[in-house]
Coordinates of C-alpha atoms in Angstrom, one line a residue:
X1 CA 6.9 -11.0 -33.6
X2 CA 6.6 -7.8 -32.1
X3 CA 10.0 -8.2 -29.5
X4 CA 11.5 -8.8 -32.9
X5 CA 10.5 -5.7 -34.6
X6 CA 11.2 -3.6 -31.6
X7 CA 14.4 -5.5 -31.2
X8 CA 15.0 -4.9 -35.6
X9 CA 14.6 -1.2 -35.2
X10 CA 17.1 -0.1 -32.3
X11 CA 19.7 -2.1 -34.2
X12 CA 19.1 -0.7 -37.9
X13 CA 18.5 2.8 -36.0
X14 CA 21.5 2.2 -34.1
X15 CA 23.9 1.2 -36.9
X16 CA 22.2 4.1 -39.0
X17 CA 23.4 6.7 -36.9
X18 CA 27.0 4.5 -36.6
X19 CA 27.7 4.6 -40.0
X20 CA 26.4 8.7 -40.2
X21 CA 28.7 9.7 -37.2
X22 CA 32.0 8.8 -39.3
X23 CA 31.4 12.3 -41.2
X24 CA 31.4 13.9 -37.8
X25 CA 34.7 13.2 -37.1
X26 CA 36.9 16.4 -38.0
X27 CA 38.1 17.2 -41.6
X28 CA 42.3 17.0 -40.6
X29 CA 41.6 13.1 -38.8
X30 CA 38.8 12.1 -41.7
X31 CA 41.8 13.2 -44.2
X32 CA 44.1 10.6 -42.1
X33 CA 41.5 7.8 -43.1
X34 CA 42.8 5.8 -46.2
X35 CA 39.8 3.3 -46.3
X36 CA 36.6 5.2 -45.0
X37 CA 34.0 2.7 -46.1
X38 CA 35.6 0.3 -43.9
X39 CA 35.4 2.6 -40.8
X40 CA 31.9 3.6 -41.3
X41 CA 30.9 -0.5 -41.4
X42 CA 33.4 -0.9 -38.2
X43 CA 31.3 2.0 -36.6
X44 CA 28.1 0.2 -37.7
X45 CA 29.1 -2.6 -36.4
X46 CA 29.8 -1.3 -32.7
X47 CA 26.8 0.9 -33.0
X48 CA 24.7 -2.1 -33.5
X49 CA 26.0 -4.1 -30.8
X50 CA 24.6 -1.2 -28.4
X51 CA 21.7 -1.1 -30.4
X52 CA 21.1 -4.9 -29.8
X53 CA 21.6 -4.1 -25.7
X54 CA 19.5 -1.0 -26.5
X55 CA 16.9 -3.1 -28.1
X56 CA 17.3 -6.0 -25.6
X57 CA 15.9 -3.7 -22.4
X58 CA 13.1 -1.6 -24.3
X59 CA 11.3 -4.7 -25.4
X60 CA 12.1 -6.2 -21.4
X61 CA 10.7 -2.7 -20.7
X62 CA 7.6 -2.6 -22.6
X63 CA 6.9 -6.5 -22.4
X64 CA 6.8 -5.5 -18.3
X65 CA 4.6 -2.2 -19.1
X66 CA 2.7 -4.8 -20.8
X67 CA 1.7 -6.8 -18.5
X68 CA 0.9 -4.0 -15.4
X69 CA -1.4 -2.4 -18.0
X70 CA -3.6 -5.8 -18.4
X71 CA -4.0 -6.2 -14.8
X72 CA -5.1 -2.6 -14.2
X73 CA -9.1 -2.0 -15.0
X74 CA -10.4 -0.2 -17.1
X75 CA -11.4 2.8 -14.6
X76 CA -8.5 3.2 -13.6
X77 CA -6.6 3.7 -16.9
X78 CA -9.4 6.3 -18.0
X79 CA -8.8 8.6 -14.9
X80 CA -5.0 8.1 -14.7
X81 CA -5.1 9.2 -18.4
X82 CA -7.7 12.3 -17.8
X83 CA -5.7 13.3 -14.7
X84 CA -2.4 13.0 -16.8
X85 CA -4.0 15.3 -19.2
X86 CA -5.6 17.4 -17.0
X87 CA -1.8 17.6 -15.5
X88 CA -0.3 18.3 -18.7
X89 CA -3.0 21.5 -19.4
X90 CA -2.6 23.1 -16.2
X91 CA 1.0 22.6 -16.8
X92 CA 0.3 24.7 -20.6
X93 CA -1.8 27.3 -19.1
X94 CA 0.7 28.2 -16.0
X95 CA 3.6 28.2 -18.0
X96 CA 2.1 30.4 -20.9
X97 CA 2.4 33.9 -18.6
X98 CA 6.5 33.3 -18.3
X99 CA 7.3 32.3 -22.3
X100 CA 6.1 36.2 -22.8
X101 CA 8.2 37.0 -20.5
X102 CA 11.4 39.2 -21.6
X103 CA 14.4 36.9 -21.7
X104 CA 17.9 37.5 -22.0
X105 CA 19.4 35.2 -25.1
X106 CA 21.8 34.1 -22.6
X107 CA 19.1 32.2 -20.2
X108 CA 17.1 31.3 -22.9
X109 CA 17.7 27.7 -21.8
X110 CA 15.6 28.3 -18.8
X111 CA 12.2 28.3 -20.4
X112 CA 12.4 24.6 -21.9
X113 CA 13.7 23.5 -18.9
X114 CA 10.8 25.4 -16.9
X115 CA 8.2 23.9 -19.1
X116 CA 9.8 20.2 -19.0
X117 CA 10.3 20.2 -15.5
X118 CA 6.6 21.7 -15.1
X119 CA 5.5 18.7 -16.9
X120 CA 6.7 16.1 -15.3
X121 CA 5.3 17.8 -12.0
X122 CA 1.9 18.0 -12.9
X123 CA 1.4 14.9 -15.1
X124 CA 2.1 12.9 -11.4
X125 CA 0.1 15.4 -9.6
X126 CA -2.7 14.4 -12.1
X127 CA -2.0 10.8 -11.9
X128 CA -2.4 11.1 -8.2
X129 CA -5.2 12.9 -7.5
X130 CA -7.2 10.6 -10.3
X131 CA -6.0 7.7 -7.9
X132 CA -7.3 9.2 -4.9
X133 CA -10.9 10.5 -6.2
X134 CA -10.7 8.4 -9.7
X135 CA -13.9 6.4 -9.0
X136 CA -16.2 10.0 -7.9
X137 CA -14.9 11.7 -11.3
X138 CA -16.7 8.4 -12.9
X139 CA -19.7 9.0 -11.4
X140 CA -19.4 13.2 -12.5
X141 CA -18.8 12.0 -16.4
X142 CA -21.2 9.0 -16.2
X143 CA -24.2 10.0 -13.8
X144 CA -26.4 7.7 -15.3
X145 CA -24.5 4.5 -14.6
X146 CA -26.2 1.5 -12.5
X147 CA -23.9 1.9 -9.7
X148 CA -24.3 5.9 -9.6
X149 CA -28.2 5.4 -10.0
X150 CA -28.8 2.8 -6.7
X151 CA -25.9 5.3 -4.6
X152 CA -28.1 8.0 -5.8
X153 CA -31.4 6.2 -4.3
X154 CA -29.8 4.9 -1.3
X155 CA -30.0 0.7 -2.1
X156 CA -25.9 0.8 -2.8
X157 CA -23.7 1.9 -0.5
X158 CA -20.3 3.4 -1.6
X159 CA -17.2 2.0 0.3
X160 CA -16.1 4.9 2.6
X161 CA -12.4 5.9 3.2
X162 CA -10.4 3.6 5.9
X163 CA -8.0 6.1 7.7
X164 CA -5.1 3.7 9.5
X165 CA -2.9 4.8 12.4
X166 CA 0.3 4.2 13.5
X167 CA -0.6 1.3 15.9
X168 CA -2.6 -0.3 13.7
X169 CA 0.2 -0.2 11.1
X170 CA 3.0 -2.0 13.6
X171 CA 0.2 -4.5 15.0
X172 CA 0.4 -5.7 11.3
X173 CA -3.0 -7.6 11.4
X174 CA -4.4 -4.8 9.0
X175 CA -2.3 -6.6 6.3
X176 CA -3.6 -10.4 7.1
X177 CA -7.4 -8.6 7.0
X178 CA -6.5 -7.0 3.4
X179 CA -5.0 -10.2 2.1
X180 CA -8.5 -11.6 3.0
X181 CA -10.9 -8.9 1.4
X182 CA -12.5 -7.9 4.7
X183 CA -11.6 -4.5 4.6
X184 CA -12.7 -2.9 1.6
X185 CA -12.6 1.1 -0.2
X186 CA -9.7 3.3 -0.3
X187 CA -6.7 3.1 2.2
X188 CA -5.5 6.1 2.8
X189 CA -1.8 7.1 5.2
X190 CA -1.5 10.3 6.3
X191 CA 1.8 11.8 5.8
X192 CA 2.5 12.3 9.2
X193 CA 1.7 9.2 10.5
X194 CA 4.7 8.3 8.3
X195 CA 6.6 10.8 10.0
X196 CA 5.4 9.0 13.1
X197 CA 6.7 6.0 11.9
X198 CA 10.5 7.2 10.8
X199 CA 10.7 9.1 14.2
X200 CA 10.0 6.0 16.3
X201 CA 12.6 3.8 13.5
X202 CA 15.4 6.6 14.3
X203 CA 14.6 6.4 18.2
X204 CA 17.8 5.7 20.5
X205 CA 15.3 3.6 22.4
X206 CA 15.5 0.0 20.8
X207 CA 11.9 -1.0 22.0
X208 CA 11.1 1.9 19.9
X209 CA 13.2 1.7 16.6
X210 CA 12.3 -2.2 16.5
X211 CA 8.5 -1.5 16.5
X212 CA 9.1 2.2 13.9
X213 CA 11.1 -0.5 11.3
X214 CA 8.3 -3.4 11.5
X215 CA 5.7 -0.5 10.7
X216 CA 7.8 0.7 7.7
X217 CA 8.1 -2.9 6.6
X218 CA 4.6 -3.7 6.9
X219 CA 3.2 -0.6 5.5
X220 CA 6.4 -1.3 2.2
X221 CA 4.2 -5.1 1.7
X222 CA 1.2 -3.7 1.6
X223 CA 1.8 -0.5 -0.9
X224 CA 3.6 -3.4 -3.0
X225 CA 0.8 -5.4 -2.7
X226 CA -2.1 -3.2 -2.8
X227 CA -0.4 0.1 -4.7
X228 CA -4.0 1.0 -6.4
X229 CA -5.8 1.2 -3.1
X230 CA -3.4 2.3 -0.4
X231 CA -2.2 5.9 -0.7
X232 CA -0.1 8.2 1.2
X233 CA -1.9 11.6 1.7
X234 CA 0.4 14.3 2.3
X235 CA -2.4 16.2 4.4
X236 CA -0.8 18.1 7.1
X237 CA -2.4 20.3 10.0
X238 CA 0.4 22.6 12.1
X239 CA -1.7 24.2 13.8
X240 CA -2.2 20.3 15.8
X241 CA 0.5 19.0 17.7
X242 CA -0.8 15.5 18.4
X243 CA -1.3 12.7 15.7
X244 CA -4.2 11.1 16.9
X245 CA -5.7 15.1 17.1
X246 CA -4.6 15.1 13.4
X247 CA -6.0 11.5 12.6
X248 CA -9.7 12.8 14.3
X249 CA -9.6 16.1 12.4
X250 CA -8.4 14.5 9.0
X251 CA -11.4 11.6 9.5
X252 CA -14.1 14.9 9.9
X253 CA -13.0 16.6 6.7
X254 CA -12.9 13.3 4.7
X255 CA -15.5 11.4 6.3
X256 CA -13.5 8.4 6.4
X257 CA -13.1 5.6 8.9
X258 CA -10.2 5.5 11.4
X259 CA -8.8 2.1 11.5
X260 CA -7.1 1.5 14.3
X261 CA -6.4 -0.6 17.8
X262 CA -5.6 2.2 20.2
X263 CA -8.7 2.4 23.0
X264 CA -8.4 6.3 23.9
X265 CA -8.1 6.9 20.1
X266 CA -11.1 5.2 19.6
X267 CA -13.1 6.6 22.5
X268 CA -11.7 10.6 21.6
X269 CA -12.9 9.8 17.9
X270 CA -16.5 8.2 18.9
X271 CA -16.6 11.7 21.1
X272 CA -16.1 13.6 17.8
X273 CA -18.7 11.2 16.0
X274 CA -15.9 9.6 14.0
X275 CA -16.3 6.3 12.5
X276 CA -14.0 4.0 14.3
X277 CA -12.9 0.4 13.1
X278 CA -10.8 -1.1 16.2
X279 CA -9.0 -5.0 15.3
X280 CA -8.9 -5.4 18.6
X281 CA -12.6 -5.8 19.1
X282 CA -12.7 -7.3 15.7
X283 CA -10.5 -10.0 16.9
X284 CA -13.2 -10.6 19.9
X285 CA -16.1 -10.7 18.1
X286 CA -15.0 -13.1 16.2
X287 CA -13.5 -15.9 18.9
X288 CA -14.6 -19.0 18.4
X289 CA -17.5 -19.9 21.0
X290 CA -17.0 -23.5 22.9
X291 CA -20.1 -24.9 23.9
X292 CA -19.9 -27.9 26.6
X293 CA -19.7 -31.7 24.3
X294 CA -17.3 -29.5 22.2
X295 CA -13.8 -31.3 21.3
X296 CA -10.4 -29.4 20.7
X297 CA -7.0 -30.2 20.2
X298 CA -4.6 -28.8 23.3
X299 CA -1.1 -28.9 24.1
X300 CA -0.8 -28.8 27.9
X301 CA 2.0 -26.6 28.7
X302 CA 1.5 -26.7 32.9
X303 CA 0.4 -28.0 36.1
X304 CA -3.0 -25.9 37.2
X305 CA -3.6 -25.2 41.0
X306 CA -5.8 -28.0 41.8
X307 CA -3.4 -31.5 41.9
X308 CA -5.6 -33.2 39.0
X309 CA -5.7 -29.9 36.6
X310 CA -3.5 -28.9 33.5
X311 CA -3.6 -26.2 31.8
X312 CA -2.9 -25.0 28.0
X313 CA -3.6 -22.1 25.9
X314 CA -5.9 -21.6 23.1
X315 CA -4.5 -19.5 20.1
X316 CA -6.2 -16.3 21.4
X317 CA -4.3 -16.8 24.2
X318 CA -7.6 -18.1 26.1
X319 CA -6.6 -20.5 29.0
X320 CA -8.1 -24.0 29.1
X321 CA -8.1 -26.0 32.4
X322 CA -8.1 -29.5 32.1
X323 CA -9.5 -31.7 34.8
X324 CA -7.1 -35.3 35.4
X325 CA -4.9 -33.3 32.7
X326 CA -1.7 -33.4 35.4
X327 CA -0.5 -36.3 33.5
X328 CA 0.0 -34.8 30.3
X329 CA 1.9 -32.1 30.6
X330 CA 4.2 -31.6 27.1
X331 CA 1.5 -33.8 25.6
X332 CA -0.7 -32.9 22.4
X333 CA -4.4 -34.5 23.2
X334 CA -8.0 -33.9 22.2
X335 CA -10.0 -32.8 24.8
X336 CA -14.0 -32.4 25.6
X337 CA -15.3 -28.5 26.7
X338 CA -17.5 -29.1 30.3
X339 CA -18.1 -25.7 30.9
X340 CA -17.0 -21.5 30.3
X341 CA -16.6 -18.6 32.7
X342 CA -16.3 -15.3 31.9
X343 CA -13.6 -13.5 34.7
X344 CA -12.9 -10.0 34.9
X345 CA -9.4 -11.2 33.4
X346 CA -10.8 -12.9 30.5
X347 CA -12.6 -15.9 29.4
X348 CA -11.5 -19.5 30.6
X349 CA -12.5 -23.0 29.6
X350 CA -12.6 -26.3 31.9
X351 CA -12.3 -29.4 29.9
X352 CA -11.4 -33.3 30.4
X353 CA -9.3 -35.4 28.4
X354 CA -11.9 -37.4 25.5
X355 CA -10.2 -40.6 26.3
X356 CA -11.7 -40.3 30.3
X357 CA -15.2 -39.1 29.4
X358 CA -15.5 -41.7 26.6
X359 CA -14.5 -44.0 29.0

């Protein structure tokens, strides 16, 4: 019903203002007309037609508007409207100096303009900054709510900051860990890490533009699929020449966590007492552990140096040697874990084929 009201009033609002712009055609080409009634319907009628188009994308507009608006919460409308406001006042209140100003007529122009365009500015600046710090200004209108009251005490913790760096972005596992709700709080990009990221997608090196244009992809899926929780910060320090100088030093002033997989970042920032989150010790915590009497499928890709041996690769690239498992090389088969060792190169795995030990 609505789509059809909102549809019904650009088309009567349309052919209204059709059949009214007949009388602003001039006097020597309306004297010309021998039938104007039948001019102002044509007019109408055209008028209409665009009204229809007119009507046709505001109510695919709104119905979109709609929808975004119903999955947002309700947190996040309140601050995005109070910094909007908030946006719009500041606007008021620095504009109000230059309308006393003395104008000439001839610019007068410029003080509409000034105040639209001042607006617009603020009103995002507002949005923004009630994205970034939405859920603290909660807490500063509503002290007494639970979740204030057990942050206040100590039982709840709030969910700090995650800071991510440029090698985390182009490893790309940050986004699987997101898609699974592992990594919770704010995501926050510092603006020159993006910077990072378009130097190394413009490099003449093609190592180096290849890896630049998967981190801009990557980091274009998540802001599409997260665009509440990551945002781009457009902190900047000249005064530091590195980027992982500039990742440490924005982690102190936020107390955030830097998220990354780089070892010397992560040593330099444990120096400075930075909270670090590295994947790639994420990714070898959680391993799986083969005990011996454990089965697994293999593929064995190879011959191993013993005559009898084959060997395959787990997933996490650890390498499995199978004893009498020369004779399945290409093949698929399940076989039974005997023992581990841990090498200064990694972990390995000895196993036999099921079908030998069952037999």
């Amino acid at each position: 019903m609505l789509d059809a009201v909102i549809i019904a009033l650009f088309v009567i609002a349309a052919a209204g203002v059709g059949f009214g712009a007949v009388d602003l055609l001039p006097p020597d080409v309306l004297v010309q007309v021998t039938n104007l009634e039948a001019v102002r319907l044509i007019a109408s009628a055209f008028a209409a037609i665009i009204g229809l188009a007119l009507g046709l994308t505001a109510q695919t507009t709104y119905r979109r508007l709609e929808a975004r608006v119903r999955k947002l919460s309700i947190e996040i409308i309140l601050t995005r409207a109070v910094g909007w406001i908030l946006g719009l006042l500041l606007a008021n209140l620095m504009l109000a100096p230059i309308f006393l100003l003395p104008i000439p007529h001839e610019f007068a122009f410029v003080k509409p303009m000034m105040a639209v365009l001042a607006s617009v500015m603020f009103s995002f600046f507002g949005v923004s900054l009630a994205d970034t710090h939405g859920r603290t200004f909660l807490r500063l209108i509503n002290p007494n709510s639970i979740e204030s009251m057990l942050v206040a005490e100590g039982t709840l913790k709030p969910a700090t900051t995650k800071i991510l760096d440029t090698s985390c972005i182009i490893d790309g596992r940050v986004e699987e860990l997101l898609d699974t709700g592992f990594i919770e709080g704010q995501i926050l990009v510092p603006q020159f890490v993006l910077q990072e990221l378009q130097l190394l997608a413009d490099a003449a090196n093609d190592q180096k533009r290849s890896r630049g244009r998967r981190g801009l992809d990557i980091l274009n899926r998540m802001q599409n699929a997260y665009p509440e929780r990551l945002v781009i910060n457009p902190e900047e320090y000249e005064e530091i020449n590195t980027v992982d100088a500039k990742l440490v030093r924005f982690a102190q002033e936020i107390n955030g966590i830097l998220l990354t997989n780089d070892y010397n970042l992560s040593k330099v920032a444990n120096l400075q007492r930075v909270p670090v989150l590295n994947i790639n010790d994420l990714a070898q915590a959680i391993r799986p552990i083969y005990l011996p009497g454990d089965t697994l499928e293999l593929k064995i890709l190879k011959l191993g140096k013993e005559p009898q041996q084959g060997v395959g690769y787990l997933e996490d690239g650890t390498m499995v040697v199978v004893e009498e498992g020369n004779t399945h090389v290409g093949e698929e088969i399940r076989v039974m874990v005997t023992s581990a060792l841990q090498t200064s190169a990694g972990r390995m795995i000895f196993a036999k084929p099921q079908a030998s030990v069952m037999a």
